[in-house]
XYZ file of C-alpha atoms in Angstrom:
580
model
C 27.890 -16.597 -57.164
C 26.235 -13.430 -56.222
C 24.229 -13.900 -52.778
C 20.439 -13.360 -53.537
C 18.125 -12.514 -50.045
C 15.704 -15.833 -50.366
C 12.962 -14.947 -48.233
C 12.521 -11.375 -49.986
C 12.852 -13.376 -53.524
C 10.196 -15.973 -52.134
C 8.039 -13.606 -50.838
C 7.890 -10.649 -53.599
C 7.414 -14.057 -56.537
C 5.362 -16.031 -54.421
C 8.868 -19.150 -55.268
C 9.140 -18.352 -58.541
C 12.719 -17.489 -58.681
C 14.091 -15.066 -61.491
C 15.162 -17.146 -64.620
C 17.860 -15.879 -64.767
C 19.362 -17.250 -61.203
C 18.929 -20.553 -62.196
C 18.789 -23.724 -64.894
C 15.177 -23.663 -66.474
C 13.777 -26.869 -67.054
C 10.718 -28.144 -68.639
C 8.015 -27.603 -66.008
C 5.873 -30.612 -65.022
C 4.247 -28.772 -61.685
C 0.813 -29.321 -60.237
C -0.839 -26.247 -60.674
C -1.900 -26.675 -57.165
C -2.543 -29.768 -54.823
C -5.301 -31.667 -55.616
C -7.418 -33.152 -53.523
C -10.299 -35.477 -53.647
C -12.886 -36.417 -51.857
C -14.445 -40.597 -52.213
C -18.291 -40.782 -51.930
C -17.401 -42.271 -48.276
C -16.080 -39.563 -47.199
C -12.174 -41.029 -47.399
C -9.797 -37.623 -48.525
C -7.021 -38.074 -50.929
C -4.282 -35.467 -51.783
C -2.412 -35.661 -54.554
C 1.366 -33.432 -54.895
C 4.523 -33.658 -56.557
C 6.324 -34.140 -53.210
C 4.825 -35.727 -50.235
C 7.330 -34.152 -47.077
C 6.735 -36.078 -44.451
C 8.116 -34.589 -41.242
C 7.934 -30.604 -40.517
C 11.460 -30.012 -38.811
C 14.399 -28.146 -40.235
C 15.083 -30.832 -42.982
C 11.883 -31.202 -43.978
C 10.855 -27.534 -44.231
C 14.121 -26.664 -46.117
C 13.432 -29.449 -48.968
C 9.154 -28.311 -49.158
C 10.671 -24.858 -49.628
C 13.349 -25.794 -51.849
C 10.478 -27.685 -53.976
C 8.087 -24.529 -53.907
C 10.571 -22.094 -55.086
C 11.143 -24.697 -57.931
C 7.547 -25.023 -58.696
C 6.686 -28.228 -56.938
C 3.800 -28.813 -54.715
C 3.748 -30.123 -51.634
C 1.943 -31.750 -48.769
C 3.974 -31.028 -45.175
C 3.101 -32.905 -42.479
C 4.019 -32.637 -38.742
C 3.335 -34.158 -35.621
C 3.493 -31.060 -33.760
C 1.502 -28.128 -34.102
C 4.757 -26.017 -34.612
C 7.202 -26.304 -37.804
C 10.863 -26.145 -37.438
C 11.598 -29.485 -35.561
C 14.685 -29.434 -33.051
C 14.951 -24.912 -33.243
C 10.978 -24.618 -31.746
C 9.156 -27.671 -31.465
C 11.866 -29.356 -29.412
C 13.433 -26.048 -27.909
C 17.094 -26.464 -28.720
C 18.787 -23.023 -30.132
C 21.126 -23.774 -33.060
C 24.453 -25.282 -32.565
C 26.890 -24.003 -35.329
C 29.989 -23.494 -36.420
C 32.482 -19.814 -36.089
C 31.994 -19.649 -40.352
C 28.233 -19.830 -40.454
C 27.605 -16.174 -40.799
C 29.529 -16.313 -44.355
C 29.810 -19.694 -45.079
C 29.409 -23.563 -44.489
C 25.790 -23.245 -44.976
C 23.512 -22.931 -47.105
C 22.497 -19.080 -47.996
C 18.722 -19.974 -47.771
C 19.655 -20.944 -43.968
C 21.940 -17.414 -43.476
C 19.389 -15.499 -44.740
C 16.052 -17.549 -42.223
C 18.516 -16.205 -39.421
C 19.039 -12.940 -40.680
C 15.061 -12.899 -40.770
C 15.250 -13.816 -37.602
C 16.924 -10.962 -36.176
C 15.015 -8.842 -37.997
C 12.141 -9.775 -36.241
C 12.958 -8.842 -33.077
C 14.617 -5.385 -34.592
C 10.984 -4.929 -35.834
C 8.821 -6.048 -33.563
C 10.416 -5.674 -30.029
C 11.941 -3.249 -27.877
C 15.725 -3.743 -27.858
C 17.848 -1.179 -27.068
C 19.730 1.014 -29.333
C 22.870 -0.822 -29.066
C 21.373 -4.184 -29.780
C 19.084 -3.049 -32.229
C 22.477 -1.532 -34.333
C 24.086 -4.417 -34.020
C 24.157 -6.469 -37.428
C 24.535 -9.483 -36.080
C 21.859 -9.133 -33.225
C 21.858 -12.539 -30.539
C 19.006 -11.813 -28.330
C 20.094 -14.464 -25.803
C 23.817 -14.347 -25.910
C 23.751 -17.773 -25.168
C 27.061 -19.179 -25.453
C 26.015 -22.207 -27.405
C 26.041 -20.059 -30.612
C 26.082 -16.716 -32.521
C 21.895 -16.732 -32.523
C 20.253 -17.987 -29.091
C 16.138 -17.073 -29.888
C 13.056 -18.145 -28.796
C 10.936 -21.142 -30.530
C 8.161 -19.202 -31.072
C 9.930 -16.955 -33.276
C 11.594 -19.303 -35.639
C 7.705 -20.407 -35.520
C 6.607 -17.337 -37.001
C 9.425 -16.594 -39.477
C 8.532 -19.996 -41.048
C 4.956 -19.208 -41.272
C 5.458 -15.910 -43.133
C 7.594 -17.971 -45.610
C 5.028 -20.398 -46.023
C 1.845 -18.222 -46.097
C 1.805 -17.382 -49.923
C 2.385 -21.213 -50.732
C -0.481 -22.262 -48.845
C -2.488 -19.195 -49.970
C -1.669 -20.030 -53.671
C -2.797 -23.923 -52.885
C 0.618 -24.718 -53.803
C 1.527 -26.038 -50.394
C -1.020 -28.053 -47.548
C 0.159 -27.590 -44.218
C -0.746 -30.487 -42.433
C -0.155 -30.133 -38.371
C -0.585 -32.445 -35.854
C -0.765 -35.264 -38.424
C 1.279 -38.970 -37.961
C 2.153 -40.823 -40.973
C 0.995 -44.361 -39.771
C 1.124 -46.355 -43.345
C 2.265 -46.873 -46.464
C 2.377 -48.636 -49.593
C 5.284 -49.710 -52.059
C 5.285 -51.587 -54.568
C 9.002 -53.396 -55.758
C 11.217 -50.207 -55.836
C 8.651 -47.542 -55.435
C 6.618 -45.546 -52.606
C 3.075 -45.351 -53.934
C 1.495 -43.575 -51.383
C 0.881 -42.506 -47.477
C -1.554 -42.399 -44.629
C -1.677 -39.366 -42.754
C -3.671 -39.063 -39.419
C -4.667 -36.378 -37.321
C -3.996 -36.274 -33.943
C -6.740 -34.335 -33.102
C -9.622 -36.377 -34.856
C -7.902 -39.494 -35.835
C -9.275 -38.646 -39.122
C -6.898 -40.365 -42.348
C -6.071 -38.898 -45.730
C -4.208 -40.631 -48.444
C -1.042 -38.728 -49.238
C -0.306 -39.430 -53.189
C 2.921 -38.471 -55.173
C 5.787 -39.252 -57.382
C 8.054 -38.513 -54.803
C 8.503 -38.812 -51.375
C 10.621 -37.241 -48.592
C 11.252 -38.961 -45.057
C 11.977 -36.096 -42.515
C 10.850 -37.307 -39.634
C 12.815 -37.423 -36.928
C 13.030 -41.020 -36.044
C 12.898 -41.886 -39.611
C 9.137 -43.554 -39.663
C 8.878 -43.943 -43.201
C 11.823 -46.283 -43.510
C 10.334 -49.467 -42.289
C 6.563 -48.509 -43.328
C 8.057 -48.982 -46.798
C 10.282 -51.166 -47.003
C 13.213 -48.971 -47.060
C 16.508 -50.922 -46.187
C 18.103 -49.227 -42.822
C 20.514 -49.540 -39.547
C 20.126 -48.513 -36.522
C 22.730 -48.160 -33.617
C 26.268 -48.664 -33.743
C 28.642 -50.418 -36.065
C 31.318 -52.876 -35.057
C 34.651 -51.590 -35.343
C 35.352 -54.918 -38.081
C 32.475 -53.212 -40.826
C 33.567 -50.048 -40.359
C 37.260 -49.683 -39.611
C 36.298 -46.612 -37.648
C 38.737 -45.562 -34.678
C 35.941 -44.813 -31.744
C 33.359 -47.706 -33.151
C 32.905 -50.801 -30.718
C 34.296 -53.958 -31.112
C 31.037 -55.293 -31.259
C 27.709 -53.952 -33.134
C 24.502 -52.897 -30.916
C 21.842 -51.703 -33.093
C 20.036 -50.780 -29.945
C 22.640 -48.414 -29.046
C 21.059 -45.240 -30.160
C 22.020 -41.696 -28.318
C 20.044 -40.284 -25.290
C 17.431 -37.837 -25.896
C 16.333 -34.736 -24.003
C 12.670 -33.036 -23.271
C 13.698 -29.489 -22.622
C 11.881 -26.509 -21.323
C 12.138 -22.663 -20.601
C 12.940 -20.840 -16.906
C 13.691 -17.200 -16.213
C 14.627 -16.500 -12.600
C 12.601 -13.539 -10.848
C 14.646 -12.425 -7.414
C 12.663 -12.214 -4.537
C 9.752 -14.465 -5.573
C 8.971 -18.151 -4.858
C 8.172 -19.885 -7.603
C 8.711 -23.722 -6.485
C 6.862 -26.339 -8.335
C 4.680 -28.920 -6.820
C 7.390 -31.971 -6.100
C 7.243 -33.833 -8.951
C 5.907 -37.808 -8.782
C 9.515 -38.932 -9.571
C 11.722 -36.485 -8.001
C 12.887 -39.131 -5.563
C 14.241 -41.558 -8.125
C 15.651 -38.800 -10.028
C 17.725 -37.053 -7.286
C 19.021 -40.445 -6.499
C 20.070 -41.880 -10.005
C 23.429 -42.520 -10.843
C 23.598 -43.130 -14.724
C 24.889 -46.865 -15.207
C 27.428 -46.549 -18.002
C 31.004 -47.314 -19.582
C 33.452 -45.504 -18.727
C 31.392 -44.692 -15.388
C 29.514 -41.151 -14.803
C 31.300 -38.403 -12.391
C 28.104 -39.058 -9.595
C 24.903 -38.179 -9.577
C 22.817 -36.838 -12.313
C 21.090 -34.007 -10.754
C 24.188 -32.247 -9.785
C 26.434 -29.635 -10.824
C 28.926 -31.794 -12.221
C 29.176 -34.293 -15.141
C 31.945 -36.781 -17.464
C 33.733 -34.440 -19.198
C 32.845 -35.385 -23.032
C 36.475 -35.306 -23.820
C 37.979 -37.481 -21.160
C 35.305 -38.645 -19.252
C 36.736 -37.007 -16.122
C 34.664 -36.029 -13.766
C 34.022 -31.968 -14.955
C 32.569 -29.299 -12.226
C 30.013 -26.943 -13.469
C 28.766 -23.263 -12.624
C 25.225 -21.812 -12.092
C 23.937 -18.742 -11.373
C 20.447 -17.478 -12.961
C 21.703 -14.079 -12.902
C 24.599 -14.376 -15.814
C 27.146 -13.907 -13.178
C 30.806 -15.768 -14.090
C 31.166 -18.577 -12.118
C 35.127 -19.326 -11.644
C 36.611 -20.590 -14.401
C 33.324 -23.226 -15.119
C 30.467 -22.669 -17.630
C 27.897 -21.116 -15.919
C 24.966 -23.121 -17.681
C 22.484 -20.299 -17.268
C 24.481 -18.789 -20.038
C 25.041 -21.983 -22.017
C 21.407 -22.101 -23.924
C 20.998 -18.295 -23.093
C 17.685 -17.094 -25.526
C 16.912 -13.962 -23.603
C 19.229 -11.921 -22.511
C 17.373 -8.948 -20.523
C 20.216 -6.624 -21.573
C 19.511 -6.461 -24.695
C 15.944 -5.006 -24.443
C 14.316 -1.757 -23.161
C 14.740 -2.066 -19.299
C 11.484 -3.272 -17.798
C 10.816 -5.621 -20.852
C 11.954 -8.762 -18.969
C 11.770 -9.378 -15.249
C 15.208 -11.742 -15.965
C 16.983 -13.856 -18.374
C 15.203 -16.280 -19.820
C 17.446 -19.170 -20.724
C 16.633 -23.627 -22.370
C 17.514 -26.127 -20.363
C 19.100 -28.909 -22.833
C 21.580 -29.960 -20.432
C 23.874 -32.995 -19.374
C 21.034 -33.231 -16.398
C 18.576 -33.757 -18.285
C 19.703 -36.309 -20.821
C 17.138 -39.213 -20.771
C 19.280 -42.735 -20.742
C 17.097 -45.174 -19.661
C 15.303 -46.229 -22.928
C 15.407 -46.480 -26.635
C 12.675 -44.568 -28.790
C 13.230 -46.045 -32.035
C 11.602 -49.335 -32.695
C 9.336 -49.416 -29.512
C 5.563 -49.761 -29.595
C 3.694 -46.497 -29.028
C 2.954 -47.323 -25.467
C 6.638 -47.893 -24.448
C 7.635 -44.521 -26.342
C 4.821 -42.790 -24.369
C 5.800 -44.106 -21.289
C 9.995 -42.821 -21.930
C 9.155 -39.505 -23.133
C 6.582 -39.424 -19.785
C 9.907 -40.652 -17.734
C 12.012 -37.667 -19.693
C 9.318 -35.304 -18.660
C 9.802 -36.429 -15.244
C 13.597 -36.086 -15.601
C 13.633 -32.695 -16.277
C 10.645 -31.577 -14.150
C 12.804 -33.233 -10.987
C 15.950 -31.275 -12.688
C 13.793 -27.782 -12.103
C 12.807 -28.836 -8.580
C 16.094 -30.026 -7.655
C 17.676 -26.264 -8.720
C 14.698 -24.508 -7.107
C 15.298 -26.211 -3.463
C 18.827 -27.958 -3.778
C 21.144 -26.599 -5.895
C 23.857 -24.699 -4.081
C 24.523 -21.463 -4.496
C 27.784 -19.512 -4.091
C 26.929 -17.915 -0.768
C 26.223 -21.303 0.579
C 22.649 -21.677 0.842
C 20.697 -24.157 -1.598
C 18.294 -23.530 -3.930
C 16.516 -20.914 -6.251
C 13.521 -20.500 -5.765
C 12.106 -17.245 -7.893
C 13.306 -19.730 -10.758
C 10.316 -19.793 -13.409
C 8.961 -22.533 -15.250
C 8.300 -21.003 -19.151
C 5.339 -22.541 -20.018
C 4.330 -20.019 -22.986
C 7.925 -20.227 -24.362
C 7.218 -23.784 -24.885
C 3.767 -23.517 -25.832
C 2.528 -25.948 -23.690
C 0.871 -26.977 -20.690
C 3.522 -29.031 -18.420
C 6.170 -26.367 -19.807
C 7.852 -29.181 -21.084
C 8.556 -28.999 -25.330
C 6.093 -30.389 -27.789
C 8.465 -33.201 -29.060
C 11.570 -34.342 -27.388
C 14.984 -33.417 -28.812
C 16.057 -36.375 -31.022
C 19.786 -36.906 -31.539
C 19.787 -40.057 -33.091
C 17.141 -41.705 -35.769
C 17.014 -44.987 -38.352
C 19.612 -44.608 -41.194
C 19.027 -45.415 -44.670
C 21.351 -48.297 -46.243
C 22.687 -45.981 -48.564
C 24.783 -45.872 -51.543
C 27.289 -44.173 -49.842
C 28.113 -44.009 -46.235
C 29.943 -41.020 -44.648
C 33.013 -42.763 -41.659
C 34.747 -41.451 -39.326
C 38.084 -41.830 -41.842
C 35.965 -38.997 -43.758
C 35.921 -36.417 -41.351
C 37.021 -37.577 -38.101
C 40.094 -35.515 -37.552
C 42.376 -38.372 -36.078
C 41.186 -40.977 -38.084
C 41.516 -39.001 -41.240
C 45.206 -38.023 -40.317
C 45.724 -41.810 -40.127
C 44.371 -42.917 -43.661
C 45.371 -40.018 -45.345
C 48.528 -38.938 -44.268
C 50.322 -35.655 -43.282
C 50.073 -34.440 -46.907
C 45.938 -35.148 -47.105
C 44.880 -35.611 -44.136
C 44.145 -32.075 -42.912
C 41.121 -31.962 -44.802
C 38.328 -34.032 -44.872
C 37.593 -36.417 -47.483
C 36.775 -35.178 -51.224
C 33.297 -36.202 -52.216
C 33.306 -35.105 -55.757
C 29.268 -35.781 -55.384
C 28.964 -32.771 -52.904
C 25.580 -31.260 -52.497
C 26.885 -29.240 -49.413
C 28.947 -28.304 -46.266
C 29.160 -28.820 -42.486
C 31.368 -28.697 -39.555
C 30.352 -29.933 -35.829
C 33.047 -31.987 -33.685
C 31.777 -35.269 -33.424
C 29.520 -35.226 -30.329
C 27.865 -38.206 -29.144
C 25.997 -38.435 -25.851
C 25.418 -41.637 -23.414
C 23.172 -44.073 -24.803
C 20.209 -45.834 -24.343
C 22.828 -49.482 -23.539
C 24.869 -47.628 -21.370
C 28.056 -46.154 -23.000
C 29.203 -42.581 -21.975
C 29.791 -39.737 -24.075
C 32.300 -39.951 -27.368
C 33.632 -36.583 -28.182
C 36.269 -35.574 -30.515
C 37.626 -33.512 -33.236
C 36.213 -33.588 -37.007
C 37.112 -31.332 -39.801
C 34.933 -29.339 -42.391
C 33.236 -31.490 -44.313
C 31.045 -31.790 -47.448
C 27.892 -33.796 -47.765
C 27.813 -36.420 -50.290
C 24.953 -36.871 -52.346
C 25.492 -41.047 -52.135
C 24.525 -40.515 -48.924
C 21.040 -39.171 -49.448
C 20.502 -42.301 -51.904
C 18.891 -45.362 -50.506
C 20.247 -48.534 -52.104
C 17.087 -49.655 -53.820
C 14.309 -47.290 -53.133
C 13.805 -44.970 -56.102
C 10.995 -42.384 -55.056
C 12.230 -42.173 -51.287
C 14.489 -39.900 -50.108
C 15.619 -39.056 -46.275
C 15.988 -35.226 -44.973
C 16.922 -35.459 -40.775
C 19.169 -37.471 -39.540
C 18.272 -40.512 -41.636
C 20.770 -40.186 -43.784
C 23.970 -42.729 -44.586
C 26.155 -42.040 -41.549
C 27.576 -44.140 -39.005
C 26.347 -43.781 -35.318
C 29.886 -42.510 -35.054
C 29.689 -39.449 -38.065
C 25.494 -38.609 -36.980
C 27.549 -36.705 -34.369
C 28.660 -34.229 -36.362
C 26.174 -34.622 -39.274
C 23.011 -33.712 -37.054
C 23.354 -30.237 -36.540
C 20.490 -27.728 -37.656
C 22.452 -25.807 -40.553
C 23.723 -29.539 -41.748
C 20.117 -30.821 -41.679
C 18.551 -28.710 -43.236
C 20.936 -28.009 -46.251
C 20.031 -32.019 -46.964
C 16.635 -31.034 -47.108
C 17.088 -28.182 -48.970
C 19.708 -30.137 -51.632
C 17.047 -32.958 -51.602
C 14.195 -30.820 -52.287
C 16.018 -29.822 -55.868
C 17.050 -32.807 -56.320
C 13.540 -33.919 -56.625
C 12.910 -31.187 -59.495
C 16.192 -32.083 -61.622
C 15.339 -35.492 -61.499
C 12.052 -35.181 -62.624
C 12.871 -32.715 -65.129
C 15.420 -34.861 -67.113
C 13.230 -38.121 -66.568
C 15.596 -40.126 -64.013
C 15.525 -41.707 -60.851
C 17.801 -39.457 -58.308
C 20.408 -42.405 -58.491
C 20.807 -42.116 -61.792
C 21.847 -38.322 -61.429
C 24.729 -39.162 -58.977
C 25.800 -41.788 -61.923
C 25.761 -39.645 -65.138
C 29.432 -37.645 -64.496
C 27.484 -34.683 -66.520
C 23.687 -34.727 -64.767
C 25.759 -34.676 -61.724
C 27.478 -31.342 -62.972
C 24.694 -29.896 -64.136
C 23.090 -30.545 -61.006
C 25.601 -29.334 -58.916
C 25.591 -26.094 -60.814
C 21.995 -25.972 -60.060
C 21.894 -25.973 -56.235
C 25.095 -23.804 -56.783
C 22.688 -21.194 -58.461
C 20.403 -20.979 -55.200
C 22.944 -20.796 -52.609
C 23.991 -24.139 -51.725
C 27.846 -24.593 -51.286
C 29.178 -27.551 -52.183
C 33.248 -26.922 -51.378
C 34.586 -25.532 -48.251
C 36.367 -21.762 -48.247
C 39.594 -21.750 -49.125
C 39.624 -18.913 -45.753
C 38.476 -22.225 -43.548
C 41.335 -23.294 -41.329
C 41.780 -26.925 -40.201
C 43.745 -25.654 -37.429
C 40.328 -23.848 -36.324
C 38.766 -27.146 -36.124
């Protein structure tokens, strides 16, 4: 397939992609979404897909829809789009392929746009500004460390002529908090503001659940697991012997410091600090000590593992110096003068909040844990300003900076926590670690098969993350180990009796074990962007989405569809398993 530039082909049609890129199908579009107003007051909007959930899943399948001529009502809790890359502050984790493959082109070309931002509106310097494949932070989590707030405007400026064109309502700061279903079928949504605790009725055929707990699921009825699997359902290598459905992974509130030499920038002592700088996480195999120290289990082995930091970039030995790790500005890269220092995310092993469970719990309880989390990683910043030690002995740092405007909030802390771990839909399908898992795949496969992942002749796209599961919420320590490049399988995406629901985060059929590799932003949000077109084929030929994975020649056709706008649904033959 020829590689088309999305955003310049959604922005010069306003979605309307050329007809000759794709499969034309009957068009049963809204011209626009309606809305309508009861004599008491009570607001109803009416779309062809209801996306519930603004992060990167849920963005990718509303813009996947508009391109196709869908509307769509977006909702978000926040009042920033884009989920775990702004609203939660956590740069992308990706794969060595993703600049030419493994991901969707609609997600290549979003970075690309990226970069061009900051070539047009900032002052780099001539080197970075020539280079093609421009990382203003240099973080060493990825080939594209940025800041939220310009992943924040990229999405807007693919959004604006939607939501000019009434094709698309923007709803921020808006919960879903109800819903109603009727035998196999979503019917419709409440929707309430945050600000004004104002409702609207959310009304379409179809509905998508991108949210990153995965709300919708037991507002409607939706069958779904939570936790981990017993080794005995699953037959998977790292699963427990026994099930805990309460098991979920930790999650982190993360924030923004640059460090300014010479100044004092020391925080009040937070209300916690002195339970924090004392806690030793309680898990199985034990933690290497305390948690606010430069050391932590080694994912791998569980070993005790030392780690580096210095806020000025400088190498540390031969340990990560976690300045670097989440890097989003480096100061090198820009005119001098621009930045006073680096300005670097902390989404570290420090800062991992293990001490409660967020899905499930009563709005009070998940309050009072993301308050906790807050106070986790406020006590984290403290404990570096006054305690950490430094290489020429002394402790502390304190012309550290907290970044509240890089966060776009108040405390400094970000808008939404960074969730690893969410409700799973009972699907048709479910992806185990004998799929992907390296080892385990080896094992069931053999020599001859088993250096590849599984074939999923229902692929709707590619990924590739090891399998990386922090401690959780019961106590277990990390589980970290090897996958191979794997396809997404549209069974997976298919609840087992729901017909109009369909998931777009990390609600998807996995395992607790193969979420670790399947949560990743470019993995997330080709599922939304796969489910978003879905949504059109499906209504264009008159089925229910199951019924497309079931027909050997919808499926084709379908496949040959999302193939047409950039999604992948087979690996390179230029991938190496030994890579992996």
């Amino acid at each position: 397939m020829k590689r088309r530039n999305f955003i310049e082909i959604l922005t010069a049609t306003g979605g309307a992609m050329a007809a000759a890129s794709l499969t034309v199908f009957p068009e049963k579009a809204l011209a626009e979404v309606k809305k309508a107003v009861a004599p008491n007051g009570d607001e109803t909007l009416t779309a062809d897909v209801v996306v519930a959930g603004g992060g990167l899943g849920g963005f990718a399948a509303a813009m996947a829809s508009l391109r196709n001529n869908q509307t769509v009502v977006l909702t978000e809790e926040t009042d920033w789009v884009g989920g775990q890359l702004t609203s939660q502050g956590v740069p992308p984790d990706e794969h060595q392929w993703i600049e030419s493959h493994g991901g969707t082109q609609f997600y290549r070309d979003f970075r690309n746009a990226i970069r061009e931002y900051y070539k047009r509106h900032y002052p780099l310097t001539e080197e970075a500004k020539n280079k093609p494949n421009l990382n203003p932070g240099d973080g060493a989590v990825s080939r594209l460390c940025h800041e939220p707030r310009v992943a924040v405007a990229v999405f807007n400026d693919m959004m604006a002529p939607y939501i000019s064109s009434g094709k698309l309502v923007l709803l921020l700061e808006h919960k879903i908090t109800d819903a109603k279903a009727s035998g196999n079928k979503v019917s419709e949504l409440t929707a309430k503001s945050l600000r004004t605790n104002k409702t609207i009725t959310l009304k379409a055929p179809y509905f998508v659940d991108a949210t990153e707990l995965g709300e919708l699921l037991p507002l409607t009825g939706t069958e779904f697991v939570t936790g981990t699997e017993s080794r005995k359902e699953t037959r998977e290598l790292h699963a427990p012997e026994k099930a805990n459905p309460n098991s979920n992974q930790a999650f982190t509130v993360c924030f923004a410091m640059d460090y300014v030499p010479g100044e004092n920038h020391v925080i009040e002592k937070p209300r916690d600090y002195d339970f924090w700088s004392n806690h030793i996480p309680d898990l199985q195999p034990a933690w290497a000590g305390k948690l606010l120290a430069l050391h932590y289990s080694d994912p791998r082995t569980l070993k005790p593992k030392n780690l580096g930091f210095h806020p000025e970039g400088h190498k540390t030995g031969d340990m990560l110096n976690l300045w670097n790790y989440r890097r989003i500005i480096n100061k090198n890269n820009f005119k001098e003068g621009t930045y006073a220092g680096d300005i670097t995310i902390v989404n570290w092993p420090q800062n991992d909040y293990m001490l409660g469970n967020l899905i499930g719990v009563s709005e009070k309880d998940f309050n009072k844990h993301v308050d906790a989390a807050k106070q986790l990683s406020l006590s984290l910043f403290y404990w570096l300003q006054t305690e950490a030690p430094r290489p020429d002995g002394g402790k502390g740092w304190p012309g550290l900076r907290l970044r509240k405007d890089i966060m776009g909030t108040e405390d400094g802390m970000a808008k939404y926590p960074y969730i690893r771990e969410s409700r799973r839909i009972k699907a048709v399908f479910t992806v185990l670690e004998e799929h992907v898992g390296k080892e385990n795949r080896l094992k069931v496969a053999g020599k001859k098969n088993g250096t590849t992942s599984a074939y999923f002749y229902d692929s709707v796209g590619t990924g590739y993350y090891h399998i990386d599961l922090h401690p959780t919420s019961d106590k277990v320590n990390y589980v970290d180990f090897a996958s191979l490049p794997f396809q997404i399988p549209l069974g997976a995406l298919l609840p087992v009796r729901i017909e109009n629901l369909l998931p777009a985060n990390k609600n998807i059929g996995t395992t607790h074990i193969t979420n670790g590799c399947f949560r990743l932003h470019p993995v997330e949000w080709n599922i939304g962007e796969s489910v978003g077109m879905l949504i059109k084929f499906a209504r264009s030929k008159n089925v229910i989405p199951r019924k497309v994975r079931e027909d050997k020649a919808l499926l084709a056709e379908f496949q040959e569809f999302i193939r047409t706008q950039g999604i992948e649904t087979e690996w390179s033959k230029n991938t190496s398993s030994d890579e992996a």
